[in-house]
Amino acid sequence: MIRSILEWPVRKQLGGETNILNRARIKVLSYALNLKILTTTLLLIFYQLENYRVQAVRAAVLLTIVIIYYIAVSSGFQWRKAAHAAMLIFMVIIWSNLYVFQKGFDVVTLQYIIVVSIAAFYGLGNRWGIFYSMLAIAPFIVFVLLGRHLGGYITWGPHGSGRITIAILLFQNFTLIMLINYFFFSSFYETISDLDARRDELRASLESLEESQRKLETEYVHQKHLIASISHDIKSPLRFLMTTTGRLARNHPDMATVRAISQSSYRLYHFMKNLLEYTEFRYKNSNVQFTYLDLNEMVEQKFAIFAQDAEVNANRFVNEVSPGVIIKNNPQLVSIILHNLIDNANKATNGGTISVTHQDFREEVHLIVNDTGPGMESAVSEWINSESMQLPANENASQNFGMGLLIVKEVSTLIRARLLAQPNQPIGTSVHIIFLK
């Protein structure tokens, strides 16, 4: 209750301040202001009782200034400006004591110099601390340089002051010094405690991250072994199945079932091959090697893989890429992209045409997969044309395309290509793979 009353003048300044040290500075300002009102009022009363009119007038003027200062601070006067104003008030007291009223120094005036120096350093920082400390000591230096006689005895307080008023003055300045030190070191210890807590929290987080890293490394090794196992234990049998069924299909061309099994095994083998190659790139994080490749030949190879599926869907494949169109890129990764796009186009089309064309521009080469299907959903086409790697939230789109488009998007970044999905004319979808020359 008492603290809230004493801090009432600076409630607005405290409300918008989160820095621990600045909050301590604002609280010192408030406590010092309340202390100054109390002690100046007591000084005014006792100076009147002691019949020392000059000091009573000074105390009355100072009390008026302090009350105006209190009102300004309570109205939201910025605390740094208020601290500068307090320093200037102390400067006036020091200079007037030395050159107007005292004609010399007393213990109280010396206390004011100490108060100014400490308050300036703690309240305003090193730069202003040095400035106000030099300004506070300047009248003493000037006093000596002017040849004024200091004498062998320094009084406790202003001339005409009794023991009580001197005690009030000494108590006031001592309490100001004590308040400054108390709040500053409280904020200092609070900051240290907060930093210690954050350090412990960061240490715990770091230990957790290190443990997670160890688990990820273990999982990474496990995944590498798993990929190698899949490559050896699945891809090899699939290759054997593809070769065997292909031989049977060639020896018995009239057996539709054997031909279908051959086409399916051929397609399954190449699908697994593309998927494993993509996964190996992901886990090995190896540099992508570029070499020259013939786009016409690659399109023919992909059409051969999906020939049986195209026949089932009553689709027609058309390779419109001119022979001799050469680009420099990674054959494996380009093959993965083309494989998935042709597969998606064939799935989405029934009784239509899937064609692959190319366009040669000054800075780019476009390899375009066209279909005459119902068209691509706008959410999916927008995602393909964006930089996002996450599949659209549309459930139907995710089920329709599965992981194929996500793989295509990721692989395109590896080969420094970009994708562009557009409506095909008059019907269907066109997906551009755009290679930089």
Short mmCIF file of C-alpha atoms in Angstrom, two decimals:
data_model
loop_
_atom_site.label_atom_id
_atom_site.label_comp_id
_atom_site.label_asym_id
_atom_site.label_seq_id
_atom_site.Cartn_x
_atom_site.Cartn_y
_atom_site.Cartn_z
CA MET A 1 0.00 0.00 0.00
CA ILE A 2 2.74 2.45 1.04
CA ARG A 3 4.88 1.52 -1.97
CA SER A 4 1.99 2.04 -4.36
CA ILE A 5 1.41 5.51 -2.86
CA LEU A 6 5.10 6.39 -3.15
CA GLU A 7 5.22 5.12 -6.76
CA TRP A 8 1.96 6.80 -7.76
CA PRO A 9 3.63 9.80 -9.52
CA VAL A 10 5.45 7.49 -11.95
CA ARG A 11 2.64 4.97 -12.59
CA LYS A 12 2.43 6.03 -16.26
CA GLN A 13 6.17 5.72 -16.81
CA LEU A 14 6.29 2.31 -15.10
CA GLY A 15 3.31 1.08 -17.10
CA GLY A 16 5.13 1.33 -20.41
CA GLU A 17 8.60 0.20 -19.25
CA THR A 18 9.78 -3.42 -19.25
CA ASN A 19 13.52 -2.94 -18.78
CA ILE A 20 14.50 -3.87 -15.20
CA LEU A 21 17.17 -1.17 -14.86
CA ASN A 22 14.93 1.58 -16.24
CA ARG A 23 12.14 0.56 -13.85
CA ALA A 24 14.62 0.91 -10.98
CA ARG A 25 15.61 4.38 -12.21
CA ILE A 26 11.97 5.45 -12.42
CA LYS A 27 11.28 4.17 -8.89
CA VAL A 28 14.32 6.06 -7.53
CA LEU A 29 12.97 9.21 -9.17
CA SER A 30 9.58 8.73 -7.49
CA TYR A 31 10.97 7.92 -4.03
CA ALA A 32 13.44 10.82 -4.22
CA LEU A 33 10.61 13.17 -5.24
CA ASN A 34 8.46 12.15 -2.26
CA LEU A 35 11.47 12.44 0.04
CA LYS A 36 12.28 15.91 -1.29
CA ILE A 37 8.73 17.13 -0.68
CA LEU A 38 8.83 15.81 2.90
CA THR A 39 12.28 17.14 3.81
CA THR A 40 11.78 20.53 2.11
CA THR A 41 8.49 21.00 3.97
CA LEU A 42 10.22 20.18 7.27
CA LEU A 43 13.06 22.57 6.42
CA LEU A 44 10.57 25.35 5.69
CA ILE A 45 8.86 24.77 9.05
CA PHE A 46 12.07 24.70 11.09
CA TYR A 47 13.64 27.64 9.25
CA GLN A 48 10.53 29.64 10.20
CA LEU A 49 10.80 28.48 13.79
CA GLU A 50 14.50 29.41 13.86
CA ASN A 51 13.68 32.84 12.37
CA TYR A 52 16.17 32.42 9.54
CA ARG A 53 14.26 34.27 6.85
CA VAL A 54 16.67 33.85 3.92
CA GLN A 55 16.81 30.07 4.19
CA ALA A 56 13.04 29.95 4.75
CA VAL A 57 12.50 31.81 1.47
CA ARG A 58 14.90 29.43 -0.30
CA ALA A 59 13.05 26.44 1.13
CA ALA A 60 9.69 27.91 0.04
CA VAL A 61 10.93 28.51 -3.52
CA LEU A 62 12.43 25.01 -3.69
CA LEU A 63 9.21 23.46 -2.35
CA THR A 64 7.23 25.26 -5.06
CA ILE A 65 9.61 23.95 -7.73
CA VAL A 66 9.38 20.41 -6.32
CA ILE A 67 5.56 20.50 -6.30
CA ILE A 68 5.51 21.68 -9.94
CA TYR A 69 8.00 18.91 -10.72
CA TYR A 70 5.73 16.37 -8.94
CA ILE A 71 2.71 17.46 -11.01
CA ALA A 72 4.71 17.23 -14.27
CA VAL A 73 5.96 13.74 -13.47
CA SER A 74 2.47 12.59 -12.42
CA SER A 75 1.14 13.86 -15.76
CA GLY A 76 3.51 11.53 -17.64
CA PHE A 77 6.62 13.71 -18.09
CA GLN A 78 9.29 11.48 -19.67
CA TRP A 79 11.49 10.08 -16.92
CA ARG A 80 14.83 10.79 -18.62
CA LYS A 81 13.90 14.42 -19.10
CA ALA A 82 12.74 14.51 -15.48
CA ALA A 83 16.14 13.14 -14.37
CA HIS A 84 17.93 15.86 -16.35
CA ALA A 85 15.67 18.47 -14.76
CA ALA A 86 16.56 17.12 -11.28
CA MET A 87 20.27 17.35 -12.10
CA LEU A 88 19.86 21.00 -13.10
CA ILE A 89 17.98 21.79 -9.87
CA PHE A 90 20.85 20.29 -7.87
CA MET A 91 23.31 22.36 -9.94
CA VAL A 92 21.46 25.56 -8.98
CA ILE A 93 21.59 24.58 -5.28
CA ILE A 94 25.34 23.88 -5.42
CA TRP A 95 26.25 27.09 -7.26
CA SER A 96 23.97 29.29 -5.14
CA ASN A 97 25.33 27.80 -1.92
CA LEU A 98 28.89 28.47 -2.95
CA TYR A 99 28.63 31.93 -4.53
CA VAL A 100 25.48 33.56 -3.16
CA PHE A 101 24.41 32.33 0.25
CA GLN A 102 27.32 30.48 1.81
CA LYS A 103 30.31 32.17 0.21
CA GLY A 104 31.99 28.79 0.63
CA PHE A 105 31.43 25.10 1.06
CA ASP A 106 29.67 23.16 3.77
CA VAL A 107 29.15 19.43 4.32
CA VAL A 108 25.62 19.54 2.89
CA THR A 109 26.87 21.12 -0.36
CA LEU A 110 29.57 18.47 -0.64
CA GLN A 111 26.85 15.86 -0.20
CA TYR A 112 24.96 17.38 -3.11
CA ILE A 113 28.02 16.90 -5.33
CA ILE A 114 28.13 13.20 -4.39
CA VAL A 115 24.37 12.84 -4.94
CA VAL A 116 24.60 14.44 -8.39
CA SER A 117 27.51 12.23 -9.48
CA ILE A 118 25.93 8.96 -8.28
CA ALA A 119 22.45 9.85 -9.54
CA ALA A 120 23.79 10.88 -12.97
CA PHE A 121 25.82 7.69 -13.43
CA TYR A 122 23.09 5.32 -12.23
CA GLY A 123 20.15 7.22 -13.64
CA LEU A 124 21.44 8.43 -17.02
CA GLY A 125 24.47 6.29 -17.86
CA ASN A 126 28.22 6.83 -18.12
CA ARG A 127 28.25 9.68 -20.62
CA TRP A 128 25.82 11.86 -18.69
CA GLY A 129 27.40 10.71 -15.42
CA ILE A 130 30.74 12.15 -16.45
CA PHE A 131 29.09 15.33 -17.73
CA TYR A 132 27.10 16.09 -14.58
CA SER A 133 29.94 15.04 -12.27
CA MET A 134 32.24 17.55 -13.97
CA LEU A 135 29.49 20.17 -13.87
CA ALA A 136 28.96 19.57 -10.14
CA ILE A 137 32.65 19.81 -9.25
CA ALA A 138 33.21 22.83 -11.54
CA PRO A 139 32.05 25.46 -9.00
CA PHE A 140 34.57 24.15 -6.47
CA ILE A 141 37.40 24.27 -9.04
CA VAL A 142 36.38 27.79 -10.11
CA PHE A 143 36.18 28.80 -6.45
CA VAL A 144 39.79 27.67 -5.90
CA LEU A 145 41.09 29.18 -9.14
CA LEU A 146 39.58 32.54 -8.20
CA GLY A 147 41.75 32.50 -5.08
CA ARG A 148 38.89 32.26 -2.61
CA HIS A 149 39.92 31.32 0.92
CA LEU A 150 38.46 28.01 2.06
CA GLY A 151 39.57 28.26 5.65
CA GLY A 152 40.46 25.42 7.98
CA TYR A 153 36.90 24.74 9.09
CA ILE A 154 33.95 23.60 6.96
CA THR A 155 30.52 24.11 8.46
CA TRP A 156 27.91 21.35 8.57
CA GLY A 157 25.23 23.35 6.80
CA PRO A 158 24.00 26.77 5.70
CA HIS A 159 24.60 29.75 8.01
CA GLY A 160 21.77 30.20 10.48
CA SER A 161 20.75 26.56 10.38
CA GLY A 162 20.10 24.81 13.63
CA ARG A 163 20.94 21.25 14.52
CA ILE A 164 17.56 19.95 13.42
CA THR A 165 17.66 21.57 9.95
CA ILE A 166 21.24 20.38 9.39
CA ALA A 167 20.19 16.89 10.46
CA ILE A 168 17.28 17.01 8.01
CA LEU A 169 19.59 18.12 5.18
CA LEU A 170 22.16 15.44 5.95
CA PHE A 171 19.45 12.80 6.28
CA GLN A 172 17.89 13.87 2.98
CA ASN A 173 21.10 13.57 0.97
CA PHE A 174 22.21 10.37 2.71
CA THR A 175 18.79 8.79 2.06
CA LEU A 176 18.98 9.80 -1.62
CA ILE A 177 22.37 8.08 -1.94
CA MET A 178 21.03 5.01 -0.13
CA LEU A 179 17.91 4.85 -2.37
CA ILE A 180 19.98 5.12 -5.53
CA ASN A 181 22.31 2.33 -4.44
CA TYR A 182 19.47 0.13 -3.14
CA PHE A 183 17.35 0.24 -6.28
CA PHE A 184 20.28 0.07 -8.66
CA PHE A 185 21.81 -2.98 -7.02
CA SER A 186 18.38 -4.57 -6.60
CA SER A 187 17.87 -4.27 -10.36
CA PHE A 188 21.43 -5.51 -10.88
CA TYR A 189 20.86 -8.62 -8.75
CA GLU A 190 17.46 -9.17 -10.36
CA THR A 191 19.04 -9.00 -13.80
CA ILE A 192 21.77 -11.43 -12.74
CA SER A 193 19.16 -13.82 -11.34
CA ASP A 194 17.14 -13.56 -14.53
CA LEU A 195 20.26 -14.22 -16.61
CA ASP A 196 21.13 -17.19 -14.40
CA ALA A 197 17.63 -18.60 -14.89
CA ARG A 198 17.87 -18.06 -18.64
CA ARG A 199 21.32 -19.66 -18.67
CA ASP A 200 19.97 -22.73 -16.87
CA GLU A 201 17.04 -22.84 -19.28
CA LEU A 202 19.35 -22.54 -22.28
CA ARG A 203 21.63 -25.21 -20.86
CA ALA A 204 18.66 -27.56 -20.46
CA SER A 205 17.48 -26.74 -23.98
CA LEU A 206 20.98 -27.32 -25.33
CA GLU A 207 21.21 -30.69 -23.61
CA SER A 208 17.80 -31.59 -25.04
CA LEU A 209 18.93 -30.51 -28.52
CA GLU A 210 22.13 -32.52 -28.21
CA GLU A 211 20.12 -35.56 -27.21
CA SER A 212 17.76 -34.98 -30.14
CA GLN A 213 20.75 -34.62 -32.44
CA ARG A 214 22.16 -37.93 -31.23
CA LYS A 215 18.81 -39.61 -31.85
CA LEU A 216 18.59 -38.02 -35.32
CA GLU A 217 22.09 -39.20 -36.16
CA THR A 218 21.17 -42.72 -35.06
CA GLU A 219 17.98 -42.52 -37.09
CA TYR A 220 19.92 -41.17 -40.05
CA VAL A 221 22.31 -44.13 -39.97
CA HIS A 222 19.34 -46.48 -39.64
CA GLN A 223 17.60 -44.86 -42.63
CA LYS A 224 20.74 -45.15 -44.74
CA HIS A 225 20.97 -48.84 -43.94
CA LEU A 226 17.26 -49.22 -44.66
CA ILE A 227 17.60 -47.53 -48.06
CA ALA A 228 20.56 -49.76 -48.92
CA SER A 229 18.55 -52.81 -47.87
CA ILE A 230 15.54 -51.76 -49.94
CA SER A 231 17.74 -51.05 -52.92
CA HIS A 232 19.31 -54.50 -52.69
CA ASP A 233 16.35 -56.62 -51.52
CA ILE A 234 13.54 -55.01 -53.53
CA LYS A 235 15.03 -53.35 -56.57
CA SER A 236 17.03 -56.42 -57.61
CA PRO A 237 14.03 -58.82 -57.53
CA LEU A 238 11.94 -56.24 -59.36
CA ARG A 239 14.60 -55.96 -62.04
CA PHE A 240 14.60 -59.76 -62.40
CA LEU A 241 10.77 -59.78 -62.57
CA MET A 242 10.76 -57.02 -65.19
CA THR A 243 13.36 -58.82 -67.31
CA THR A 244 11.65 -62.20 -67.05
CA THR A 245 8.14 -60.95 -67.83
CA GLY A 246 9.49 -58.86 -70.65
CA ARG A 247 11.09 -61.95 -72.20
CA LEU A 248 7.82 -63.88 -71.78
CA ALA A 249 5.84 -61.03 -73.37
CA ARG A 250 8.18 -61.00 -76.37
CA ASN A 251 7.99 -64.80 -76.74
CA HIS A 252 4.20 -64.91 -76.33
CA PRO A 253 2.85 -61.67 -77.83
CA ASP A 254 -0.67 -63.11 -78.03
CA MET A 255 -1.00 -63.51 -74.24
CA ALA A 256 -2.55 -60.24 -72.98
CA THR A 257 -2.13 -61.20 -69.31
CA VAL A 258 1.60 -61.78 -69.65
CA ARG A 259 1.94 -58.50 -71.55
CA ALA A 260 0.06 -56.66 -68.78
CA ILE A 261 2.23 -58.24 -66.07
CA SER A 262 5.33 -57.25 -68.02
CA GLN A 263 4.20 -53.65 -68.36
CA SER A 264 3.22 -53.45 -64.68
CA SER A 265 6.53 -54.89 -63.47
CA TYR A 266 8.37 -52.54 -65.84
CA ARG A 267 6.51 -49.57 -64.44
CA LEU A 268 6.88 -50.72 -60.82
CA TYR A 269 10.62 -51.17 -61.22
CA HIS A 270 11.11 -47.69 -62.64
CA PHE A 271 8.86 -46.18 -59.98
CA MET A 272 10.94 -47.81 -57.22
CA LYS A 273 14.13 -46.78 -59.00
CA ASN A 274 13.04 -43.12 -59.15
CA LEU A 275 11.84 -43.16 -55.55
CA LEU A 276 15.06 -44.68 -54.25
CA GLU A 277 17.20 -42.26 -56.24
CA TYR A 278 15.21 -39.35 -54.85
CA THR A 279 15.51 -40.71 -51.29
CA GLU A 280 19.25 -41.24 -51.67
CA PHE A 281 19.67 -37.62 -52.73
CA ARG A 282 17.70 -36.54 -49.66
CA TYR A 283 19.77 -38.55 -47.20
CA LYS A 284 23.18 -38.29 -48.80
CA ASN A 285 22.77 -34.53 -49.30
CA SER A 286 25.31 -34.88 -52.07
CA ASN A 287 26.10 -32.28 -54.69
CA VAL A 288 23.97 -32.53 -57.81
CA GLN A 289 26.17 -33.27 -60.80
CA PHE A 290 25.07 -31.77 -64.12
CA THR A 291 25.70 -33.34 -67.50
CA TYR A 292 24.23 -33.11 -71.00
CA LEU A 293 21.03 -35.05 -71.71
CA ASP A 294 18.72 -35.52 -74.69
CA LEU A 295 15.14 -34.57 -73.82
CA ASN A 296 13.60 -36.41 -76.78
CA GLU A 297 15.19 -39.72 -75.73
CA MET A 298 14.13 -39.23 -72.09
CA VAL A 299 10.52 -38.57 -73.09
CA GLU A 300 10.50 -41.73 -75.23
CA GLN A 301 11.82 -43.77 -72.29
CA LYS A 302 9.09 -42.45 -70.00
CA PHE A 303 6.35 -43.07 -72.56
CA ALA A 304 7.54 -46.68 -72.85
CA ILE A 305 7.15 -47.13 -69.09
CA PHE A 306 3.52 -45.96 -69.11
CA ALA A 307 2.49 -47.47 -72.46
CA GLN A 308 0.38 -50.20 -70.88
CA ASP A 309 -1.36 -47.73 -68.52
CA ALA A 310 -2.06 -45.43 -71.43
CA GLU A 311 -3.64 -48.33 -73.30
CA VAL A 312 -5.85 -49.16 -70.31
CA ASN A 313 -6.99 -45.52 -70.08
CA ALA A 314 -7.40 -45.32 -73.88
CA ASN A 315 -4.84 -42.48 -73.95
CA ARG A 316 -2.41 -41.59 -76.70
CA PHE A 317 1.19 -40.49 -76.05
CA VAL A 318 2.71 -37.88 -78.37
CA ASN A 319 6.37 -36.87 -78.16
CA GLU A 320 6.65 -33.45 -79.78
CA VAL A 321 10.14 -32.71 -78.44
CA SER A 322 12.41 -32.34 -81.45
CA PRO A 323 15.33 -34.77 -81.66
CA GLY A 324 18.59 -33.17 -80.58
CA VAL A 325 17.16 -30.88 -77.88
CA ILE A 326 20.00 -30.98 -75.37
CA ILE A 327 20.13 -29.41 -71.90
CA LYS A 328 22.75 -29.56 -69.18
CA ASN A 329 21.23 -30.94 -65.98
CA ASN A 330 21.05 -34.03 -63.80
CA PRO A 331 19.53 -36.93 -65.79
CA GLN A 332 18.34 -38.87 -62.73
CA LEU A 333 16.50 -35.96 -61.15
CA VAL A 334 15.01 -34.67 -64.41
CA SER A 335 13.84 -38.23 -65.03
CA ILE A 336 12.09 -38.29 -61.62
CA ILE A 337 10.21 -35.06 -62.39
CA LEU A 338 9.18 -36.15 -65.88
CA HIS A 339 8.16 -39.59 -64.60
CA ASN A 340 5.79 -38.15 -61.99
CA LEU A 341 4.26 -35.55 -64.30
CA ILE A 342 3.53 -38.05 -67.07
CA ASP A 343 2.13 -40.50 -64.51
CA ASN A 344 -0.19 -37.80 -63.06
CA ALA A 345 -1.29 -36.70 -66.54
CA ASN A 346 -2.08 -40.29 -67.55
CA LYS A 347 -4.06 -40.90 -64.35
CA ALA A 348 -6.11 -37.72 -64.81
CA THR A 349 -6.94 -38.39 -68.49
CA ASN A 350 -9.26 -40.94 -70.06
CA GLY A 351 -9.60 -41.31 -73.82
CA GLY A 352 -7.36 -38.33 -74.43
CA THR A 353 -3.85 -37.28 -75.37
CA ILE A 354 -0.74 -36.78 -73.25
CA SER A 355 1.89 -34.85 -75.15
CA VAL A 356 5.29 -33.50 -74.23
CA THR A 357 6.52 -30.40 -76.03
CA HIS A 358 9.30 -27.90 -75.56
CA GLN A 359 9.83 -24.18 -76.04
CA ASP A 360 13.25 -22.60 -76.43
CA PHE A 361 13.67 -19.04 -75.16
CA ARG A 362 16.70 -16.80 -74.86
CA GLU A 363 17.36 -17.57 -71.17
CA GLU A 364 15.17 -20.64 -70.60
CA VAL A 365 14.08 -23.98 -72.00
CA HIS A 366 10.54 -25.14 -71.19
CA LEU A 367 9.73 -28.88 -71.17
CA ILE A 368 5.91 -29.05 -71.12
CA VAL A 369 3.70 -32.00 -70.17
CA ASN A 370 0.19 -31.50 -71.61
CA ASP A 371 -2.95 -33.54 -71.03
CA THR A 372 -6.58 -33.32 -72.18
CA GLY A 373 -8.06 -34.33 -68.84
CA PRO A 374 -10.60 -32.43 -66.73
CA GLY A 375 -8.01 -29.90 -65.58
CA MET A 376 -6.09 -29.38 -62.38
CA GLU A 377 -7.70 -28.01 -59.22
CA SER A 378 -6.91 -24.33 -58.69
CA ALA A 379 -5.52 -24.99 -55.18
CA VAL A 380 -3.00 -27.48 -56.57
CA SER A 381 -1.98 -25.32 -59.54
CA GLU A 382 -1.51 -22.33 -57.25
CA TRP A 383 0.64 -24.45 -54.96
CA ILE A 384 2.76 -25.68 -57.90
CA ASN A 385 3.33 -22.08 -59.03
CA SER A 386 4.23 -20.93 -55.49
CA GLU A 387 7.44 -21.46 -53.53
CA SER A 388 5.68 -23.48 -50.80
CA MET A 389 6.84 -27.06 -50.31
CA GLN A 390 3.82 -28.18 -48.24
CA LEU A 391 0.97 -29.96 -50.03
CA PRO A 392 -2.38 -28.13 -50.19
CA ALA A 393 -4.78 -28.84 -47.36
CA ASN A 394 -7.40 -29.98 -49.90
CA GLU A 395 -7.92 -33.65 -49.03
CA ASN A 396 -9.00 -34.69 -52.53
CA ALA A 397 -5.93 -33.08 -54.06
CA SER A 398 -3.64 -34.88 -51.64
CA GLN A 399 -5.29 -38.23 -52.36
CA ASN A 400 -5.24 -37.63 -56.11
CA PHE A 401 -1.57 -36.69 -56.41
CA GLY A 402 -0.10 -38.34 -53.30
CA MET A 403 3.58 -37.63 -52.77
CA GLY A 404 4.35 -37.29 -56.48
CA LEU A 405 3.97 -33.53 -56.75
CA LEU A 406 5.78 -32.94 -53.47
CA ILE A 407 8.72 -34.95 -54.80
CA VAL A 408 8.57 -32.99 -58.07
CA LYS A 409 8.65 -29.67 -56.19
CA GLU A 410 11.60 -30.67 -54.02
CA VAL A 411 13.59 -32.16 -56.88
CA SER A 412 13.02 -29.05 -59.02
CA THR A 413 14.84 -26.97 -56.41
CA LEU A 414 17.78 -29.38 -56.50
CA ILE A 415 18.22 -28.95 -60.25
CA ARG A 416 17.61 -25.18 -60.14
CA ALA A 417 14.43 -25.44 -62.19
CA ARG A 418 10.95 -24.10 -61.51
CA LEU A 419 7.44 -25.32 -62.26
CA LEU A 420 4.52 -23.57 -63.89
CA ALA A 421 1.02 -25.08 -64.13
CA GLN A 422 -1.41 -23.59 -66.67
CA PRO A 423 -4.70 -24.62 -68.33
CA ASN A 424 -4.15 -26.47 -71.59
CA GLN A 425 -6.03 -25.33 -74.67
CA PRO A 426 -8.76 -26.24 -75.33
CA ILE A 427 -8.97 -28.56 -72.32
CA GLY A 428 -6.71 -30.09 -69.70
CA THR A 429 -3.52 -29.00 -67.97
CA SER A 430 -0.01 -27.99 -69.02
CA VAL A 431 2.86 -28.25 -66.54
CA HIS A 432 6.08 -26.50 -67.53
CA ILE A 433 9.49 -27.57 -66.26
CA ILE A 434 11.56 -24.43 -66.76
CA PHE A 435 15.34 -24.91 -67.05
CA LEU A 436 17.77 -22.03 -67.01
CA LYS A 437 20.31 -22.07 -69.80
#
